[in-house]
Every structure is written in C-alpha cells, then in structure tokens.
Amino acid sequence: TLEEAIEDTKPLMQLVFYCLDKVKRYKLSREAKTKADKNRTRVTENHWRSIHAVKAEKAAEEREKKRREIKERIREIEDPEKQRKMEERENRREKKKSQPKMKQLKVN
C-alpha cells in the first residue's frame, strides 16, 4: 500500500537529506570550481556534438532514401522518352541545389 511504500522509502529520503546537509558545508577552492566548470562545459559540448551528429546522420539517410525513391520512380516509367525527361529534370534540380546560394540585394 501507499503507507508501506512511504515507510520503506523514509530511510532513503533521510539519507538523501543528510548527504545534502553534509555537501552544503563543503567549500570548493577557486581552482576546483573552475576545473569543475570546465569539465561541465566540456561534457555538455560533447553531448550536444553527439546529438548534432546523430541528427545530421539521420537527415543524410533521409535525403539518400528520398533520392533512391525518386530514381526508382524514374526506372518504373515504361516510356523511354518520359524516363529521359524525368532524369533530366531531376539532374537539373540536383544541380541547382548543389550551387552556392546567392543573396539578392535590392537596388533603390
């Protein structure tokens, strides 16, 4: 029951608060604080880097899957003329995507 669960966890909670009170009394030196902060920032940066790498990998897989689907769709077309036109259109689209992006400036 709920009361028994509360009673079972009571010693654990007392231990947690006891440890918190003990830790609160410690004072870190300036060097230890900076070292801990550097370690924290390094760990968080590595964490975000790994998350970014996973997302980038997933996005690359999605792009590759989409490209394969389009090529498969082109292969399924039975008319060779339509197939050739679709391939040309797709090649133009890919070529346009691979070009560097240019900003347009408005002239007043």
PDB file of C-alpha atoms in Angstrom, residues 18-86:
ATOM      1  CA  TYR A  18      21.702  14.037   5.450  1.00  0.00           C
ATOM      2  CA  CYS A  19      24.066  13.889   2.459  1.00  0.00           C
ATOM      3  CA  LEU A  20      22.762  17.215   1.160  1.00  0.00           C
ATOM      4  CA  ASP A  21      23.450  18.855   4.525  1.00  0.00           C
ATOM      5  CA  LYS A  22      26.989  17.428   4.566  1.00  0.00           C
ATOM      6  CA  VAL A  23      27.733  18.504   0.989  1.00  0.00           C
ATOM      7  CA  LYS A  24      26.417  22.017   1.663  1.00  0.00           C
ATOM      8  CA  ARG A  25      29.142  22.548   4.240  1.00  0.00           C
ATOM      9  CA  TYR A  26      31.987  21.932   1.787  1.00  0.00           C
ATOM     10  CA  LYS A  27      33.548  24.915   0.088  1.00  0.00           C
ATOM     11  CA  LEU A  28      35.393  24.395  -3.176  1.00  0.00           C
ATOM     12  CA  SER A  29      38.577  26.285  -3.858  1.00  0.00           C
ATOM     13  CA  ARG A  30      38.614  28.678  -6.799  1.00  0.00           C
ATOM     14  CA  GLU A  31      40.773  26.266  -8.827  1.00  0.00           C
ATOM     15  CA  ALA A  32      38.476  23.335  -8.109  1.00  0.00           C
ATOM     16  CA  LYS A  33      35.454  25.409  -9.109  1.00  0.00           C
ATOM     17  CA  THR A  34      36.982  26.450 -12.421  1.00  0.00           C
ATOM     18  CA  LYS A  35      38.094  22.881 -13.105  1.00  0.00           C
ATOM     19  CA  ALA A  36      34.589  21.575 -12.387  1.00  0.00           C
ATOM     20  CA  ASP A  37      33.057  24.261 -14.597  1.00  0.00           C
ATOM     21  CA  LYS A  38      35.439  23.433 -17.446  1.00  0.00           C
ATOM     22  CA  ASN A  39      34.596  19.752 -17.116  1.00  0.00           C
ATOM     23  CA  ARG A  40      30.873  20.529 -17.125  1.00  0.00           C
ATOM     24  CA  THR A  41      31.139  22.669 -20.246  1.00  0.00           C
ATOM     25  CA  ARG A  42      33.272  20.025 -21.986  1.00  0.00           C
ATOM     26  CA  VAL A  43      30.753  17.309 -21.170  1.00  0.00           C
ATOM     27  CA  THR A  44      27.796  19.403 -22.345  1.00  0.00           C
ATOM     28  CA  GLU A  45      29.605  20.327 -25.572  1.00  0.00           C
ATOM     29  CA  ASN A  46      30.364  16.661 -26.255  1.00  0.00           C
ATOM     30  CA  HIS A  47      26.734  15.823 -25.533  1.00  0.00           C
ATOM     31  CA  TRP A  48      25.435  18.452 -27.972  1.00  0.00           C
ATOM     32  CA  ARG A  49      28.009  17.433 -30.572  1.00  0.00           C
ATOM     33  CA  SER A  50      26.901  13.811 -30.396  1.00  0.00           C
ATOM     34  CA  ILE A  51      23.238  14.829 -30.644  1.00  0.00           C
ATOM     35  CA  HIS A  52      24.044  17.013 -33.652  1.00  0.00           C
ATOM     36  CA  ALA A  53      25.992  14.194 -35.307  1.00  0.00           C
ATOM     37  CA  VAL A  54      23.083  11.787 -34.845  1.00  0.00           C
ATOM     38  CA  LYS A  55      20.617  14.310 -36.291  1.00  0.00           C
ATOM     39  CA  ALA A  56      22.899  15.061 -39.243  1.00  0.00           C
ATOM     40  CA  GLU A  57      23.323  11.345 -39.928  1.00  0.00           C
ATOM     41  CA  LYS A  58      19.568  10.815 -39.801  1.00  0.00           C
ATOM     42  CA  ALA A  59      18.977  13.747 -42.161  1.00  0.00           C
ATOM     43  CA  ALA A  60      21.574  12.388 -44.596  1.00  0.00           C
ATOM     44  CA  GLU A  61      19.879   8.977 -44.527  1.00  0.00           C
ATOM     45  CA  GLU A  62      16.513  10.617 -45.222  1.00  0.00           C
ATOM     46  CA  ARG A  63      17.946  12.563 -48.180  1.00  0.00           C
ATOM     47  CA  GLU A  64      19.542   9.410 -49.571  1.00  0.00           C
ATOM     48  CA  LYS A  65      16.292   7.468 -49.137  1.00  0.00           C
ATOM     49  CA  LYS A  66      14.345  10.203 -50.939  1.00  0.00           C
ATOM     50  CA  ARG A  67      16.898  10.238 -53.773  1.00  0.00           C
ATOM     51  CA  ARG A  68      16.663   6.442 -54.121  1.00  0.00           C
ATOM     52  CA  GLU A  69      12.853   6.610 -54.216  1.00  0.00           C
ATOM     53  CA  ILE A  70      12.923   9.231 -56.975  1.00  0.00           C
ATOM     54  CA  LYS A  71      15.398   7.186 -59.036  1.00  0.00           C
ATOM     55  CA  GLU A  72      13.274   4.086 -58.520  1.00  0.00           C
ATOM     56  CA  ARG A  73      10.184   6.004 -59.656  1.00  0.00           C
ATOM     57  CA  ILE A  74      12.065   7.109 -62.780  1.00  0.00           C
ATOM     58  CA  ARG A  75      13.074   3.497 -63.526  1.00  0.00           C
ATOM     59  CA  GLU A  76       9.473   2.356 -63.216  1.00  0.00           C
ATOM     60  CA  ILE A  77       8.367   4.639 -66.074  1.00  0.00           C
ATOM     61  CA  GLU A  78       7.994   2.468 -69.157  1.00  0.00           C
ATOM     62  CA  ASP A  79       8.143   5.174 -71.830  1.00  0.00           C
ATOM     63  CA  PRO A  80      11.869   5.846 -72.513  1.00  0.00           C
ATOM     64  CA  GLU A  81      11.198   9.426 -73.601  1.00  0.00           C
ATOM     65  CA  LYS A  82       9.353  10.268 -70.368  1.00  0.00           C
ATOM     66  CA  GLN A  83      12.068   8.488 -68.404  1.00  0.00           C
ATOM     67  CA  ARG A  84      14.777  10.582 -70.064  1.00  0.00           C
ATOM     68  CA  LYS A  85      12.841  13.814 -69.432  1.00  0.00           C
ATOM     69  CA  MET A  86      12.326  12.911 -65.760  1.00  0.00           C
TER      70      MET A  86
END
